[in-house]
Amino acid sequence: MSNLILTEDEKDVLQELMNIAYGSATAVIAEMLEAFASLSIPNIQVIQVDELLKTFEELKSTSYFFSSQAFNGEFNGESAFFINEESANNLAKHLELESKDDLDDAILELTNVLTSSLTTKLAEELETEVGFSLPSISKVPLNEINDVQTFKIYSKVIVIDTELNFEDQQINGKIFILTKDESIQWLKNKLNKILDELM
């Protein structure tokens, strides 16, 4: 629906809030991995889930580790974290992991810490609270991405177009926040309240 498209002003406020939240999450992950982390300033978009699925067709890797964690509250949805096979293997080397199960556990922990700290900080900036479910993980060939149940539940996705980059380890990941129209409307109302307070 057109009224659920973010205006440029709303997008600017959300981008600033996301910068704060992403910086906080990056610091937590850097401490967890004992490695210096850098990040690009995120470019924020709110798009239809169908549009996101089309972008996956442009990715070079044949499969990605896909982990997700649902969050609930006034603002609710699911944080999805993608890490490609090369980055996953580099993570395994950095943490000196010996088995696939250990790698799955490490990606789950990375997802849990990254998405929960990101979403918690964002919720804090929006003056609300969120709760979390346990994260789950799967390895998804890109030609099967349309079958992932998570993408069938939600209508909108907040694309955080940035990369969490640990340069020495070359561990890169991308985050998407999947949500529904009601949460986007709630978010728009909150962003406009912040804009009004700035005037």
Short mmCIF file of N, CA and C in Angstrom, two decimals, residues 8 21 46 49-50 60 62 72 87 104 109 120 124 135-136 140-142 150 163 168 172 177-178 182 196:
data_model
loop_
_atom_site.label_atom_id
_atom_site.label_comp_id
_atom_site.label_asym_id
_atom_site.label_seq_id
_atom_site.Cartn_x
_atom_site.Cartn_y
_atom_site.Cartn_z
N GLU A 8 11.03 10.50 2.60
CA GLU A 8 12.47 10.74 2.74
C GLU A 8 12.82 11.14 4.17
N ALA A 21 21.82 1.75 16.41
CA ALA A 21 21.60 0.35 16.77
C ALA A 21 22.68 -0.55 16.18
N VAL A 46 12.53 0.10 2.65
CA VAL A 46 11.40 -0.78 3.01
C VAL A 46 10.80 -1.25 1.70
N VAL A 49 8.51 -8.21 0.27
CA VAL A 49 9.31 -9.42 0.37
C VAL A 49 9.60 -9.99 -1.02
N ASP A 50 8.64 -9.89 -1.94
CA ASP A 50 8.84 -10.39 -3.31
C ASP A 50 10.04 -9.72 -3.98
N LYS A 60 26.12 -14.14 -6.01
CA LYS A 60 27.04 -15.05 -6.70
C LYS A 60 27.13 -16.41 -6.03
N THR A 62 26.29 -19.91 -4.35
CA THR A 62 25.21 -20.85 -4.65
C THR A 62 24.34 -21.13 -3.44
N ASN A 72 8.91 -9.94 19.22
CA ASN A 72 7.51 -9.54 19.38
C ASN A 72 7.38 -8.34 20.30
N SER A 87 32.35 -16.98 4.09
CA SER A 87 32.42 -16.30 5.38
C SER A 87 32.21 -17.27 6.53
N ASP A 104 27.43 -24.53 13.09
CA ASP A 104 26.02 -24.16 13.23
C ASP A 104 25.77 -23.44 14.55
N GLU A 109 24.79 -18.47 17.54
CA GLU A 109 25.18 -17.53 18.60
C GLU A 109 25.42 -16.14 18.02
N THR A 120 17.03 -4.83 19.91
CA THR A 120 16.80 -4.26 21.24
C THR A 120 17.17 -2.78 21.25
N GLU A 124 14.72 0.37 21.74
CA GLU A 124 15.00 1.36 22.79
C GLU A 124 14.93 2.78 22.22
N PRO A 135 16.73 -18.43 18.05
CA PRO A 135 17.03 -18.40 16.62
C PRO A 135 17.07 -19.79 16.02
N SER A 136 16.87 -19.86 14.70
CA SER A 136 16.98 -21.13 13.98
C SER A 136 17.89 -20.92 12.77
N VAL A 140 20.61 -22.69 2.79
CA VAL A 140 19.62 -22.57 1.73
C VAL A 140 20.28 -22.34 0.37
N PRO A 141 20.12 -23.29 -0.57
CA PRO A 141 20.53 -23.01 -1.95
C PRO A 141 19.66 -21.87 -2.50
N LEU A 142 20.26 -20.96 -3.24
CA LEU A 142 19.51 -19.79 -3.68
C LEU A 142 18.32 -20.14 -4.57
N THR A 150 9.81 -18.48 6.28
CA THR A 150 9.89 -17.13 6.84
C THR A 150 9.43 -16.08 5.84
N GLU A 163 27.33 -4.03 5.44
CA GLU A 163 28.00 -5.29 5.73
C GLU A 163 28.77 -5.18 7.03
N ASP A 168 40.23 -8.80 8.95
CA ASP A 168 41.26 -9.83 9.04
C ASP A 168 40.69 -11.21 8.75
N ASN A 172 31.61 -11.66 6.41
CA ASN A 172 30.61 -10.67 6.03
C ASN A 172 29.21 -11.25 6.17
N ILE A 177 15.16 -7.16 8.19
CA ILE A 177 14.11 -7.23 9.21
C ILE A 177 12.79 -7.41 8.48
N LEU A 178 12.21 -8.60 8.63
CA LEU A 178 10.95 -8.94 7.97
C LEU A 178 9.80 -8.58 8.90
N GLU A 182 1.14 -3.86 9.57
CA GLU A 182 0.77 -3.21 10.84
C GLU A 182 2.00 -2.64 11.54
N ASP A 196 8.31 15.33 14.68
CA ASP A 196 7.59 16.45 15.31
C ASP A 196 8.36 17.04 16.48
#
